[in-house]
Each structure stands twice: as structure tokens, then as C-alpha cells.
Coordinates of C-alpha atoms in Angstrom, one line a residue:
Chain A
M74 CA 2.8 -9.4 10.6
F75 CA -0.3 -11.3 11.7
E76 CA 0.4 -10.2 15.3
L77 CA 0.6 -6.6 14.0
I78 CA -2.9 -6.9 12.4
R79 CA -4.3 -8.3 15.7
T80 CA -2.9 -5.4 17.8
N81 CA -4.1 -3.0 15.2
K82 CA -7.6 -4.4 15.4
R83 CA -7.6 -4.3 19.2
K84 CA -6.3 -0.7 19.3
S85 CA -8.9 0.3 16.8
A86 CA -11.7 -1.1 18.8
G87 CA -10.4 0.7 21.9
L88 CA -10.3 4.0 20.1
I89 CA -13.8 3.6 18.7
V90 CA -15.0 2.9 22.3
V91 CA -13.3 6.1 23.5
L92 CA -14.8 8.1 20.7
G93 CA -18.2 6.6 21.2
S94 CA -18.2 7.4 24.9
L95 CA -17.1 10.9 24.1
L96 CA -20.1 11.2 21.8
M97 CA -22.5 10.1 24.6
V98 CA -20.9 12.4 27.2
L99 CA -21.3 15.2 24.7
G100 CA -25.0 14.3 24.3
Y101 CA -25.5 14.2 28.0
A102 CA -23.8 17.6 28.5
I103 CA -25.9 19.2 25.8
G104 CA -29.1 17.9 27.4
L105 CA -28.0 19.2 30.7
I106 CA -27.3 22.7 29.3
L107 CA -30.5 23.0 27.4
S108 CA -32.8 21.8 30.3
P109 CA -31.1 21.6 33.7
D110 CA -34.4 20.8 35.4
E111 CA -35.4 17.7 33.3
P112 CA -32.8 14.9 33.5
T113 CA -34.7 12.7 31.1
L114 CA -34.1 15.2 28.3
S115 CA -30.3 14.7 28.7
Y116 CA -30.8 11.0 27.8
L117 CA -32.8 12.1 24.8
F118 CA -29.8 13.9 23.5
V119 CA -27.6 10.9 24.1
L120 CA -30.1 8.9 22.1
I121 CA -30.1 11.4 19.3
G122 CA -26.3 11.2 19.2
V123 CA -26.2 7.5 19.1
I124 CA -28.9 7.3 16.4
V125 CA -26.9 9.7 14.2
W126 CA -23.8 7.6 14.8
V127 CA -25.5 4.3 14.1
V128 CA -27.1 5.6 10.9
M129 CA -23.8 6.9 9.6
L130 CA -22.0 3.7 10.6
L131 CA -24.5 1.5 8.8
T132 CA -24.3 3.7 5.6
S133 CA -20.5 3.4 5.6
L134 CA -20.6 -0.3 6.3
A135 CA -23.2 -1.0 3.6
G136 CA -21.4 0.7 0.7
G137 CA -18.9 3.4 1.9
E138 CA -16.3 2.2 -0.6
K139 CA -18.6 2.7 -3.6
I140 CA -19.6 6.2 -2.4
L141 CA -16.0 7.2 -2.0
L142 CA -14.8 5.8 -5.3
S143 CA -17.6 7.3 -7.3
S144 CA -17.1 10.7 -5.6
A145 CA -13.4 10.5 -6.8
R146 CA -14.7 9.7 -10.3
A147 CA -12.7 6.5 -10.3
R148 CA -13.3 3.8 -12.8
E149 CA -12.6 0.1 -12.3
V150 CA -10.0 -1.4 -14.6
K151 CA -9.3 -5.0 -15.4
K152 CA -5.9 -6.6 -16.2
A153 CA -6.2 -6.0 -19.9
D154 CA -6.8 -2.2 -19.5
A155 CA -3.7 -1.5 -17.3
P156 CA -1.5 -4.6 -17.2
Q157 CA 1.4 -3.0 -15.5
L158 CA -0.6 -1.4 -12.7
Y159 CA -2.5 -4.6 -12.2
N160 CA 0.7 -6.7 -12.0
I161 CA 2.1 -4.3 -9.5
V162 CA -0.9 -4.7 -7.3
E163 CA -0.6 -8.4 -7.5
E164 CA 3.0 -8.3 -6.7
M165 CA 2.4 -6.2 -3.6
C166 CA -0.4 -8.6 -2.5
I167 CA 2.1 -11.4 -2.6
A168 CA 4.8 -9.4 -0.7
S169 CA 2.3 -8.4 2.0
G170 CA 0.6 -11.8 2.3
L171 CA -2.8 -10.3 1.5
S172 CA -5.0 -13.2 0.5
T173 CA -7.4 -11.4 -1.9
I174 CA -6.4 -9.1 -4.7
P175 CA -8.1 -5.7 -4.2
K176 CA -10.0 -4.1 -7.1
V177 CA -8.0 -1.6 -9.1
Y178 CA -9.4 1.8 -10.0
I179 CA -8.0 4.6 -12.1
I180 CA -8.9 8.3 -11.7
D181 CA -8.4 10.4 -14.8
T182 CA -6.5 13.4 -13.6
P183 CA -3.0 14.7 -14.3
D184 CA -2.4 15.1 -10.5
P185 CA -0.3 12.2 -9.3
N186 CA -1.8 10.6 -6.2
A187 CA -3.3 7.3 -4.9
F188 CA -5.6 6.0 -2.1
A189 CA -7.1 2.8 -0.8
V190 CA -10.6 2.0 0.6
G191 CA -12.2 -1.1 2.0
L192 CA -13.6 -2.2 5.4
K193 CA -12.3 -5.7 4.8
P194 CA -9.5 -7.0 2.5
E195 CA -12.2 -8.8 0.5
R196 CA -13.9 -5.6 -0.3
A197 CA -10.9 -3.4 -0.7
A198 CA -9.9 -1.3 -3.7
V199 CA -6.8 0.7 -4.7
A200 CA -7.2 3.8 -6.8
V201 CA -4.4 5.6 -8.6
T202 CA -4.5 8.6 -10.8
T203 CA -3.4 8.6 -14.4
G204 CA -0.9 11.3 -13.5
L205 CA 0.7 9.0 -11.1
M206 CA 1.2 6.3 -13.7
A207 CA 2.6 8.8 -16.2
K208 CA 5.1 10.4 -13.8
L209 CA 6.5 7.5 -11.8
N210 CA 8.7 4.7 -12.9
R211 CA 7.8 1.1 -12.2
D212 CA 9.7 0.9 -8.9
E213 CA 8.2 4.1 -7.6
L214 CA 4.7 3.1 -8.6
Q215 CA 5.3 -0.3 -6.9
N216 CA 6.1 1.5 -3.6
V217 CA 3.1 3.7 -3.8
V218 CA 0.9 0.7 -4.3
A219 CA 2.8 -1.0 -1.4
H220 CA 1.9 1.9 0.9
E221 CA -1.8 1.5 -0.1
I222 CA -1.8 -2.3 0.3
A223 CA -0.2 -1.7 3.8
H224 CA -3.2 0.5 4.7
I225 CA -5.5 -2.4 3.7
Q226 CA -3.4 -5.1 5.3
N227 CA -3.1 -3.1 8.6
R228 CA -6.9 -2.5 8.5
D229 CA -6.3 1.2 8.5
T230 CA -9.0 1.7 5.9
L231 CA -11.5 0.0 8.3
F232 CA -10.3 1.9 11.3
M233 CA -10.1 5.3 9.7
T234 CA -13.6 4.9 8.2
L235 CA -15.1 4.0 11.6
A236 CA -13.2 6.7 13.5
G237 CA -14.0 9.3 10.8
V238 CA -17.7 8.4 11.0
T239 CA -17.7 8.7 14.8
V240 CA -15.8 12.0 14.8
G241 CA -18.3 13.2 12.1
A242 CA -21.2 12.3 14.4
I243 CA -19.6 14.2 17.3
I244 CA -19.1 17.2 15.1
I245 CA -22.8 17.1 13.9
L246 CA -24.0 16.9 17.5
G247 CA -21.9 19.8 18.5
D248 CA -23.1 21.8 15.6
L249 CA -26.7 21.0 16.4
F250 CA -26.1 22.2 20.0
F251 CA -24.6 25.5 19.0
R252 CA -27.4 26.2 16.5
S253 CA -30.1 25.5 19.1
M254 CA -28.2 27.8 21.6
L255 CA -28.2 30.5 18.9
Y256 CA -32.0 30.3 18.2
G257 CA -33.7 28.9 21.2
G258 CA -31.3 28.7 24.1
G259 CA -31.8 32.3 25.3
R260 CA -35.4 31.8 26.4
R261 CA -34.8 28.9 28.7
R262 CA -31.9 30.5 30.6
G263 CA -34.3 33.0 32.3
G264 CA -35.9 30.2 34.3
G265 CA -33.3 30.5 37.1
G266 CA -33.7 28.5 40.3
S267 CA -30.5 26.5 39.9
N268 CA -28.3 26.2 42.9
Q269 CA -24.5 26.5 43.4
G270 CA -23.8 22.9 42.5
G271 CA -26.0 23.0 39.4
A272 CA -24.1 26.1 38.2
A273 CA -20.7 24.3 38.5
L274 CA -22.1 21.4 36.6
M275 CA -23.4 23.7 34.0
V276 CA -20.0 25.3 33.4
L277 CA -18.5 21.8 33.1
A278 CA -21.1 20.8 30.6
V279 CA -20.5 23.9 28.5
V280 CA -16.8 23.3 28.5
M281 CA -17.4 19.7 27.6
A282 CA -19.7 20.7 24.7
I283 CA -17.0 23.0 23.3
L284 CA -14.1 20.7 23.9
A285 CA -15.5 17.3 22.7
P286 CA -15.6 18.0 19.0
I287 CA -12.0 19.5 19.1
L288 CA -10.7 16.6 21.2
A289 CA -12.3 14.1 18.9
R290 CA -10.7 15.7 15.8
L291 CA -7.2 15.9 17.5
L292 CA -7.4 12.2 18.4
Y293 CA -8.4 11.3 14.9
F294 CA -5.6 13.3 13.2
A295 CA -3.0 12.0 15.6
C296 CA -4.0 8.4 14.8
S297 CA -4.0 9.2 11.1
R298 CA -0.4 10.5 11.2
Q299 CA 0.7 7.4 13.1
R300 CA -0.9 5.1 10.5
E301 CA 0.8 6.9 7.7
Y302 CA 4.2 6.3 9.2
L303 CA 3.3 2.6 9.7
A304 CA 2.2 2.3 6.1
D305 CA 5.5 3.8 4.9
A306 CA 7.5 1.4 7.1
C307 CA 5.5 -1.6 5.8
A308 CA 5.8 -0.5 2.2
A309 CA 9.6 -0.4 2.7
Q310 CA 9.4 -3.8 4.1
Y311 CA 7.3 -5.2 1.3
T312 CA 9.4 -3.8 -1.6
R313 CA 12.7 -3.9 0.3
Y314 CA 13.4 -0.6 -1.6
P315 CA 12.7 2.5 0.6
E316 CA 14.4 4.8 -1.9
G317 CA 11.6 4.0 -4.4
L318 CA 8.9 5.3 -2.0
A319 CA 11.1 8.3 -1.0
S320 CA 11.5 9.4 -4.6
A321 CA 7.8 8.8 -5.4
L322 CA 6.7 11.0 -2.4
D323 CA 9.2 13.6 -3.6
K324 CA 7.7 13.6 -7.1
I325 CA 4.1 13.7 -5.9
S326 CA 4.6 16.5 -3.4
R327 CA 6.5 18.6 -5.9
Q328 CA 3.6 18.3 -8.3
A329 CA 1.1 19.1 -5.6
T330 CA 3.0 22.1 -4.4
R331 CA 3.0 23.6 -7.9
H332 CA -0.8 23.4 -8.1
P333 CA -3.2 21.7 -5.6
G334 CA -5.0 20.3 -8.5
E335 CA -8.5 19.0 -9.0
I336 CA -8.3 16.1 -6.5
G337 CA -7.8 18.7 -3.7
K338 CA -11.4 20.0 -4.3
N339 CA -12.9 16.8 -2.7
K340 CA -12.4 17.6 1.0
T341 CA -13.7 14.2 2.2
L342 CA -11.2 12.3 0.2
A343 CA -8.2 14.6 0.7
P344 CA -7.0 12.9 3.9
M345 CA -7.1 9.4 2.3
Y346 CA -4.5 10.1 -0.4
I347 CA -0.9 9.0 0.0
I348 CA 0.0 12.7 0.2
N349 CA -2.8 15.0 1.3
P350 CA -3.3 17.3 -1.7
L351 CA -4.5 20.2 0.6
A352 CA -1.4 20.1 2.8
A353 CA 1.4 19.0 0.5
R354 CA 3.1 22.4 1.2
S355 CA 3.2 22.1 5.0
R356 CA 6.7 21.5 6.5
R357 CA 5.8 21.0 10.1
A358 CA 3.5 18.5 11.7
G359 CA 0.5 20.5 12.9
W360 CA -2.0 19.2 15.4
F361 CA -4.6 19.3 12.7
S362 CA -2.7 17.6 9.9
T363 CA -3.8 14.2 8.7
H364 CA -0.3 13.3 7.3
P365 CA 3.2 13.8 8.7
P366 CA 5.2 16.4 6.7
T367 CA 6.2 14.8 3.4
E368 CA 9.8 16.1 3.8
Q369 CA 10.1 14.2 7.0
R370 CA 8.7 11.0 5.6
I371 CA 11.2 11.2 2.8
K372 CA 14.0 11.8 5.2
V373 CA 13.2 8.9 7.4
L374 CA 13.0 6.5 4.4
R375 CA 16.3 7.8 3.1
S376 CA 18.2 7.2 6.3
M377 CA 17.2 3.5 6.8
G378 CA 20.7 2.6 5.8
G379 CA 20.3 -0.4 3.5
D380 CA 18.0 -2.3 5.9
A381 CA 14.4 -2.4 5.0
S382 CA 13.0 -3.9 8.2
L383 CA 10.4 -2.1 10.4
A384 CA 13.1 -1.9 13.2
A385 CA 15.3 0.0 10.8
Y386 CA 12.5 2.4 10.1
E387 CA 11.9 2.9 13.8
K388 CA 15.6 3.7 14.3
A389 CA 15.7 6.1 11.4
Y390 CA 12.7 7.9 12.7
Q391 CA 14.2 8.3 16.1
S392 CA 17.5 9.6 14.9
I393 CA 15.7 12.2 12.8
Q394 CA 13.3 13.3 15.5
G395 CA 16.2 13.3 18.0
R396 CA 14.2 11.7 20.7
K397 CA 13.3 8.3 21.9
E398 CA 9.7 8.1 20.9
A399 CA 8.2 5.0 19.3
V400 CA 6.4 5.6 16.0
L401 CA 5.4 2.0 15.3
P402 CA 3.5 -0.3 17.7
P403 CA 5.8 -2.7 19.7
S404 CA 4.3 -5.7 18.0
A405 CA 5.3 -4.4 14.6
R406 CA 8.9 -3.9 15.7
A407 CA 9.1 -7.2 17.6
A408 CA 7.6 -9.2 14.7
T409 CA 10.3 -8.1 12.2
A410 CA 13.2 -7.2 14.3
A411 CA 15.1 -10.1 12.8
T412 CA 14.5 -9.3 9.1
P413 CA 17.8 -10.3 7.5
A414 CA 19.7 -7.2 6.4
R415 CA 21.2 -9.3 3.7
E416 CA 18.0 -9.2 1.8
A417 CA 17.5 -5.5 2.4
T418 CA 20.9 -4.7 1.0
E419 CA 20.7 -7.1 -1.8
T420 CA 17.5 -5.7 -3.3
G421 CA 17.2 -2.5 -1.4
G422 CA 20.6 -0.9 -1.5
G423 CA 22.2 -2.1 -4.7
K424 CA 19.7 -2.8 -7.3
A425 CA 22.6 -2.3 -9.6
G426 CA 23.6 -4.2 -12.6
T427 CA 21.9 -5.5 -15.7
R428 CA 18.5 -6.0 -14.1
K429 CA 18.2 -2.4 -13.2
Q430 CA 19.3 -1.2 -16.6
W431 CA 16.9 -3.6 -18.2
R432 CA 14.1 -2.1 -16.1
E433 CA 15.1 1.4 -17.0
V434 CA 15.0 0.6 -20.7
Q435 CA 11.5 -1.0 -20.2
D436 CA 10.2 2.0 -18.3
L437 CA 11.5 4.2 -21.2
L438 CA 9.8 2.0 -23.7
H439 CA 6.5 2.0 -21.9
K440 CA 6.7 5.8 -21.7
V441 CA 7.6 6.2 -25.4
D442 CA 4.7 3.8 -26.2
R443 CA 2.3 6.3 -24.7
Y444 CA 3.7 9.3 -26.6
A445 CA 1.6 10.9 -29.3
V446 CA 3.5 11.6 -32.5
L447 CA 2.7 14.8 -34.6
A448 CA 4.2 15.2 -38.0
C449 CA 5.2 18.7 -39.0
V450 CA 5.2 20.1 -42.6
C451 CA 9.0 20.4 -42.4
G452 CA 9.4 16.7 -41.9
M453 CA 10.0 16.9 -38.1
K454 CA 8.2 14.4 -36.0
I455 CA 7.2 16.0 -32.7
K456 CA 6.7 13.5 -29.8
L457 CA 4.2 14.7 -27.2
P458 CA 4.5 13.2 -23.6
P459 CA 1.4 11.7 -22.2
D460 CA 1.1 14.5 -19.6
Y461 CA 1.4 17.3 -22.1
E462 CA -1.1 19.9 -21.0
E463 CA -1.2 22.6 -23.7
S464 CA -3.5 22.6 -26.7
E465 CA -0.8 23.9 -29.0
V466 CA 2.8 23.1 -29.7
A467 CA 5.5 24.8 -31.7
C468 CA 7.7 22.8 -34.0
P469 CA 11.3 23.0 -32.6
R470 CA 12.8 23.2 -36.1
C471 CA 10.6 25.5 -38.2
H472 CA 8.5 27.1 -35.4
H473 CA 5.2 26.3 -37.1
Q474 CA 2.4 26.4 -34.5
H475 CA 0.4 23.2 -34.4
V476 CA -3.0 22.8 -32.8
I477 CA -3.0 19.4 -31.3
P478 CA -6.0 17.3 -32.4
P479 CA -7.8 15.9 -29.4
E480 CA -8.1 12.4 -30.8
L481 CA -4.3 12.3 -31.0
L482 CA -3.9 12.7 -27.3
A483 CA -6.8 10.4 -26.6
V484 CA -4.6 7.4 -27.5
G485 CA -3.8 6.5 -23.9
A486 CA -6.0 6.7 -20.9
L487 CA -4.2 9.7 -19.8
G488 CA -4.6 11.3 -23.1
A489 CA -8.3 11.3 -22.6
A490 CA -8.0 13.2 -19.4
T491 CA -5.6 15.8 -20.9
A492 CA -7.9 16.3 -23.9
A493 CA -10.9 16.8 -21.6
K494 CA -8.8 19.4 -19.7
G495 CA -7.8 21.1 -22.9
K496 CA -11.5 21.5 -23.9
Q497 CA -12.3 23.2 -20.6
A498 CA -9.4 25.7 -21.0
Chain B
M78 CA -9.5 -29.0 49.1
E79 CA -6.0 -29.8 47.8
W80 CA -7.3 -31.7 44.9
I81 CA -9.2 -28.7 43.7
I82 CA -6.0 -26.6 43.6
V83 CA -4.2 -29.4 41.8
L84 CA -7.1 -29.6 39.3
V85 CA -7.0 -25.8 38.7
V86 CA -3.3 -25.9 38.1
V87 CA -3.5 -28.8 35.8
V88 CA -6.4 -27.3 33.8
A89 CA -4.5 -24.0 33.5
L90 CA -1.4 -25.8 32.3
V91 CA -3.3 -27.7 29.7
L92 CA -5.0 -24.6 28.4
W93 CA -1.6 -22.8 28.2
V94 CA -0.1 -25.7 26.2
V95 CA -3.1 -25.7 23.9
G96 CA -2.6 -22.0 23.3
L97 CA 1.0 -22.4 22.4
Y98 CA 0.3 -25.5 20.2
N99 CA -2.4 -23.5 18.3
K100 CA 0.0 -20.6 17.8
L101 CA 2.6 -23.0 16.4
V102 CA 0.0 -24.5 14.1
R103 CA -1.0 -21.1 12.9
F104 CA 2.5 -20.2 12.0
R105 CA 3.2 -23.5 10.3
N106 CA 0.1 -23.0 8.1
Q107 CA 1.3 -19.6 7.2
V108 CA 4.6 -21.1 6.1
R109 CA 2.8 -23.7 4.0
N110 CA 0.5 -21.1 2.5
A111 CA 3.5 -19.0 1.5
W112 CA 5.2 -21.9 -0.1
S113 CA 2.2 -22.6 -2.3
Q114 CA 2.3 -19.0 -3.5
I115 CA 5.9 -19.6 -4.8
D116 CA 4.7 -22.7 -6.6
V117 CA 1.9 -20.8 -8.4
Q118 CA 4.3 -18.2 -9.6
L119 CA 6.9 -20.6 -10.8
K120 CA 4.2 -22.4 -12.9
R121 CA 3.1 -19.0 -14.3
R122 CA 6.6 -18.4 -15.5
H123 CA 6.8 -21.7 -17.2
D124 CA 3.6 -21.0 -19.0
L125 CA 4.7 -17.6 -20.2
I126 CA 8.0 -18.7 -21.8
P127 CA 6.7 -20.5 -24.9
N128 CA 4.7 -17.4 -25.9
L129 CA 7.7 -15.2 -25.4
V130 CA 9.9 -17.5 -27.5
E131 CA 7.3 -17.7 -30.2
T132 CA 7.0 -13.9 -30.5
A133 CA 10.8 -13.3 -30.4
K134 CA 11.6 -16.1 -33.0
G135 CA 10.3 -14.1 -35.9
Y136 CA 12.7 -11.3 -35.2
M137 CA 15.7 -13.2 -33.9
K138 CA 16.7 -15.6 -36.7
H139 CA 20.2 -16.1 -35.6
E140 CA 19.8 -16.9 -31.9
R141 CA 18.9 -20.6 -32.0
E142 CA 21.2 -21.4 -29.1
T143 CA 19.6 -18.8 -26.8
F144 CA 16.1 -20.3 -27.5
E145 CA 17.3 -23.8 -27.0
A146 CA 18.9 -22.9 -23.7
I147 CA 15.6 -21.4 -22.5
T148 CA 13.5 -24.3 -23.7
Q149 CA 15.8 -26.9 -22.1
A150 CA 16.0 -25.0 -18.8
R151 CA 12.2 -24.7 -18.8
A152 CA 11.7 -28.4 -19.3
A153 CA 14.2 -29.2 -16.6
A154 CA 12.5 -26.8 -14.2
M155 CA 9.1 -28.3 -14.9
G156 CA 10.3 -31.8 -14.2
A157 CA 12.1 -30.9 -11.1
Q158 CA 11.2 -32.8 -7.9
G159 CA 11.7 -31.3 -4.4
A160 CA 12.7 -27.9 -3.2
A161 CA 16.4 -28.3 -3.7
E162 CA 16.3 -29.5 -7.2
A163 CA 13.6 -27.0 -8.1
A164 CA 15.8 -24.2 -6.8
K165 CA 18.7 -25.3 -8.9
A166 CA 16.6 -25.7 -12.1
E167 CA 14.9 -22.3 -11.5
S168 CA 18.2 -20.6 -11.1
Q169 CA 19.3 -22.0 -14.5
L170 CA 16.1 -20.8 -16.1
Q171 CA 16.7 -17.4 -14.6
G172 CA 20.2 -17.3 -16.1
A173 CA 18.9 -18.4 -19.6
L174 CA 16.3 -15.6 -19.4
S175 CA 18.7 -12.9 -18.4
R176 CA 21.0 -13.9 -21.3
F177 CA 18.0 -13.7 -23.6
N178 CA 17.2 -10.2 -22.3
L179 CA 20.7 -9.1 -23.2
V180 CA 20.5 -10.4 -26.7
V181 CA 17.1 -8.6 -27.2
E182 CA 19.1 -5.4 -27.0
N183 CA 20.4 -6.1 -30.5
Y184 CA 16.9 -6.2 -32.1
P185 CA 15.3 -2.8 -32.0
E186 CA 12.3 -3.9 -34.1
L187 CA 11.6 -6.6 -31.5
K188 CA 11.7 -4.1 -28.7
A189 CA 9.2 -1.9 -30.5
N190 CA 6.7 -4.8 -30.9
T191 CA 3.8 -4.1 -28.5
N192 CA 3.0 -7.8 -28.1
F193 CA 6.6 -8.4 -27.1
L194 CA 6.5 -5.4 -24.8
S195 CA 3.4 -6.7 -22.9
L196 CA 4.9 -10.2 -22.7
Q197 CA 8.1 -8.7 -21.3
E198 CA 6.1 -6.8 -18.7
E199 CA 4.3 -10.1 -17.8
L200 CA 7.7 -11.8 -17.4
T201 CA 9.2 -9.0 -15.3
S202 CA 6.1 -9.1 -13.1
T203 CA 6.3 -12.8 -12.7
E204 CA 10.0 -12.6 -11.8
N205 CA 9.0 -9.9 -9.2
K206 CA 6.2 -12.1 -7.9
I207 CA 8.5 -15.1 -7.5
G208 CA 10.9 -12.8 -5.7
F209 CA 8.2 -11.4 -3.4
A210 CA 6.7 -14.8 -2.8
R211 CA 10.1 -16.0 -1.8
Q212 CA 10.7 -13.0 0.5
F213 CA 7.3 -13.5 2.2
Y214 CA 7.9 -17.3 2.5
N215 CA 11.4 -16.7 4.1
D216 CA 10.0 -14.1 6.5
Q217 CA 7.3 -16.6 7.6
V218 CA 9.9 -19.4 8.0
M219 CA 12.1 -17.0 10.0
Q220 CA 9.2 -16.3 12.4
F221 CA 8.2 -20.0 12.6
N222 CA 11.8 -21.1 13.3
N223 CA 12.3 -18.4 15.9
L224 CA 9.2 -19.7 17.6
I225 CA 10.4 -23.2 17.6
E226 CA 13.7 -22.2 19.1
S227 CA 12.6 -19.8 21.8
V228 CA 11.3 -20.5 25.3
P229 CA 8.5 -21.5 26.1
T230 CA 7.3 -22.6 22.7
N231 CA 10.3 -24.8 22.1
I232 CA 9.0 -27.2 24.8
V233 CA 5.7 -27.6 23.1
A234 CA 7.3 -27.8 19.7
G235 CA 9.5 -30.6 21.0
M236 CA 6.6 -32.4 22.5
F237 CA 4.6 -32.4 19.3
Q238 CA 7.5 -32.7 16.9
F239 CA 7.3 -29.4 15.1
T240 CA 10.4 -29.2 12.9
K241 CA 12.1 -26.1 11.5
S242 CA 11.3 -25.2 7.9
D243 CA 13.9 -24.6 5.2
F244 CA 14.5 -21.3 3.6
F245 CA 14.1 -21.0 -0.1
E246 CA 17.3 -19.7 -1.6
I247 CA 17.9 -19.3 -5.3
E248 CA 21.4 -19.0 -6.3
E249 CA 21.9 -16.8 -9.3
P250 CA 25.4 -17.6 -10.5
A251 CA 24.4 -17.0 -14.1
E252 CA 23.1 -13.5 -13.3
R253 CA 26.3 -12.7 -11.5
A254 CA 28.4 -13.8 -14.4
V255 CA 26.6 -11.6 -16.9
P256 CA 29.0 -9.0 -18.3
K257 CA 28.0 -5.4 -17.5
V258 CA 26.6 -3.5 -20.5
S259 CA 26.4 0.2 -20.9
F260 CA 23.8 2.0 -22.9

């Protein structure tokens, strides 16, 4: 596991270097196109690109987590506010060997989803929506948190932030270039006087200026998909219960397909969620998708065959893809190739018996605990689930129409969100 | 001339051994760290039990034996010395707790008590944490032991007396013996 973190860090540094050089090449190409006669101007554009990059990097290093969390309207909770969620986060820290417990945030929205931020484990945070807490049972919630903790532990949160910032700088530079071509580029081209070699170089520069932003994006998305697979595999290894993550992903994607929801409106955050709310529908892995297709992630998790090790995940992935293509880095597979299957089958395959039943009862009790109770004139007591979205309810016995008082639903954290939504509608 | 070559070879060899030695130390410290996590969680469970018993006592007037079994098992677990004895005492405590959980089913008012509910969540979580700490510890031990046994680290391990660590196994005979209940 520690070897895995090391290779991840090394690979991340490599990719940042590649993206950074792409940025500089783009700057040079732009300078060349805009003024073929003055080479010094080319370096000016390289400088502009680097300055944009550095400024963006420093902003994200200084407080990127805070910006992201507040843009998601997440609020921090302590153990007393959400004991079960907090406990689950603690459990997954222990299972993953993460030394510091990340901060826990809750987002008030009925859409089930979760994400993690943090450039270092010491500054990391996990955010889940109230919808996720209402719709998943304890085991499923645990697996979702495990996936997010895996992102923190594998330093994906660091890497994706840095890569995202670099790609952003490349896109900004490309955009700047096209705007300047549109408004001022025409005048200069009349100058003429460039020889044959210069013309060839010019064509190359134009191609480069068009291709660089696209290339950077493709690279970024490919890495993002890879990291999602790795986080899924690690989650299965932490919880030893791949089925929990599979059914959680199933529930989240079903909900997201029905309506993209409010969290889909924030385009910056969308790729960071466990399932991208903008692309929950997609069935095929596109070149521009940030996550692998959910259906496939579920399928891989369900065909691990009672073994929760990373090697088993790799095998399941290959049998589903039908080709020998590694999805996890070699260090990950080597490090856990010997995870005893005994443990995987013991807790992963057959969580049967009293313990499971006890858990189900507890889940049920926790759920019922959050239900709002409405008394009808006919003596019927109507129990409203925490994710009830209508503002009215009909009594099942006497069909009397009740308007739900908002303070009734405001009992739990989720109730508050639902009540707010009711007011908007 | 020759002595320069010899010197280079010797220095390279020493550096290589130092690297392997440091790797072994790193893994051994991970094992120790993982062990301390288990300890922390076991202590947490011991601290939780009196509260749970106190809350439940008001509702369960006729279950003196169950409470006594838990209290005794807890005392034994707290006094246990060494990994083997601790594992045995903990498994007994585990058994007493799972019997208690079964008895709770007969007391609907207790199950509706929010204080009890939150204590129960704490206990479930602590059980999970113990399980995950054990899982993580055993994974670390596995990697450390693999390192000690495989070439070339086994040579360095032999030179500096690195010994294999023990796995932490809790037997749960009591849990296995529990009769199946259907709701």
C-alpha cells in the first residue's frame, strides 16, 4: 500500500511535467504564429502561460479545498451531529491506514453523491449529501466513504487538482490565442516575407495551438478514469465487501438518471463526485468522460468472486473487458497479490448470520428514527420518509389531504433540505 | 587502481544493504503502528460497555446473567496480558455481547430508546474498527513476513535479526454457536 502511494506520487509528478511542457510548447507556438519575425515575443507568451499556471497553482495550494467545499454548499459536521457518518469515516481511516481523520462535510440535497478533496491527507475532507445518507444502508455508505478515502490515500485528490489546474491554464492560453487571432491576427499576416521553412514551421505551430488543449484534456480524462477504477478496487480491499459498493453505485446512478439534480449544476465539481452527475446516463466509456461507465464499474465489482484483493479486481476487470490490459498500476497488484482469500470470503462473500440481521434491524431503526409522523383526523398515523419530496400527502385510510408543516420535516438534517425544496416549488 | 574498484564495489554493497535494512525497518514500524491501532480500539470498547449496560438495565430487569457475563468478560479482557491471552479474552467478550444483542430483541421499548440506539451505533462502529484494525495489521504483517522470507531481503533480515510478526486472530466460537433467529 505504501509502495502504491509512492508510485502514484512519482507518476503524478511525471504527468504534471508533461502537461507543464505542453503548456510551454503551446505558448511558444502561439508567439511564433502571432509574430514570426520576433523570436523574443514567443518567449513572452511562454512567460504568460507560466504566470497563469503559477497563479492558479498557488491559489489552489493556498485554499482550494475551502473554495470547492463552499461552492458545493457543504457544511462541516462534528461527531455529535452525524455520529454514524463520522464513525464510518473513522472506520475507513483505520482500514486504509490513513493517519489523520479527514474533516467530514454534509451537503443538503436529496441527490445521493459524495466527493473528497485535499492536497494532503492532513488537510483532506470528505463530503456526502444528505440524500446519500437517507438512501444507502450502513454497508453501502461505508463503501462509498471507502472509495473517497482511497482517493485521499492514493493522493488522487492532490494529483487531480494539480492536473486540473494545469489543463485549465492550457485551455485559457489556447482561448486567449484564438481571441487574439479573431480580433488582431488579420493585420499582421499581411507582412509577408517568410520563407519556405518558416511556412512549414507556421503550419506546425497552428496545428500545435489547436491540438494542445484537446490533448491535455484527453490525458486528464484518461487519468481520471484510471484513478476511479483504482479507488473502487481499494474500497473493495478496505471493506472486503465489494457488493456494498456495487449496490451503492447502482442506487446512486439510478437516482441520477431519473433527474440530474442540483449538484449537476456545478460543472467544476461534477467530475469529483463518486458518480459524475452529468454523465450518470452514459453506458460507454467516451474519450471525454471523467468516470468509467457506472454499469461497468458495478459489473467488475460483482465478478470478483469472493476475493476482495486488488489482484482479484484486476482479474475481474480483464475478464469483463475481454482483453489483457492492466487497469491498476503494477505496484498495486504486487503489493496485495497475497491478500488471503479467507478474509475476503469470510466478511465479503457471506456476511450471513445474526450479525447481518442485527445490522439490518439497526439500519431500519435508524431510518424509522428519521421518519416524520403526521396524525390524521381518522386516527391514522402517517409516517413520512426523510426523502419525501411532496408538500402534501393523502391519508391512505380516509383520503384526507394533509399539507405537511415544514417544521415537521425539519426534524432531521435531510428534512431541512426537503422543506427548503418544498418552499421553492 | 585495483583498490579503487574494490572500494567502489564495497561502497555500493554497503549502500545496497543499508537500503534493504531501511526498507525492513519501515515495514516493521508499520506493523507496530498497526498494532497500536488495535489496542486503542479494544480500550474504546471496554469504556463503552458500562454505559451500555447502565442504559439497558432499566429496561431489562430479568437478564441479570447476561449483564454479569458481559461485566466479567470485560474485566477479564482488561486484565489480559500479551497478545494470545488478549485474543482469548476479547473473543469471550465478543460472545457475551452478541448474546446480549439477541436478548435485546425481546425488549421493544429499549430498542426505541434513542440513547440506547446511539450507544449501539457506537458499539457496532467500535466492533468494525477492531475488525478493520485487525485486517490492516494482518495485511502489514503479511507484507513484512513476505519481505523477511524472500530474497534478497532475507539475508539482511537474518544479519540483523528481524523476526517474523504474529498474525492477530480472534476466534469467535461463541458467535458461531449462536442459534439462527428469523424476524
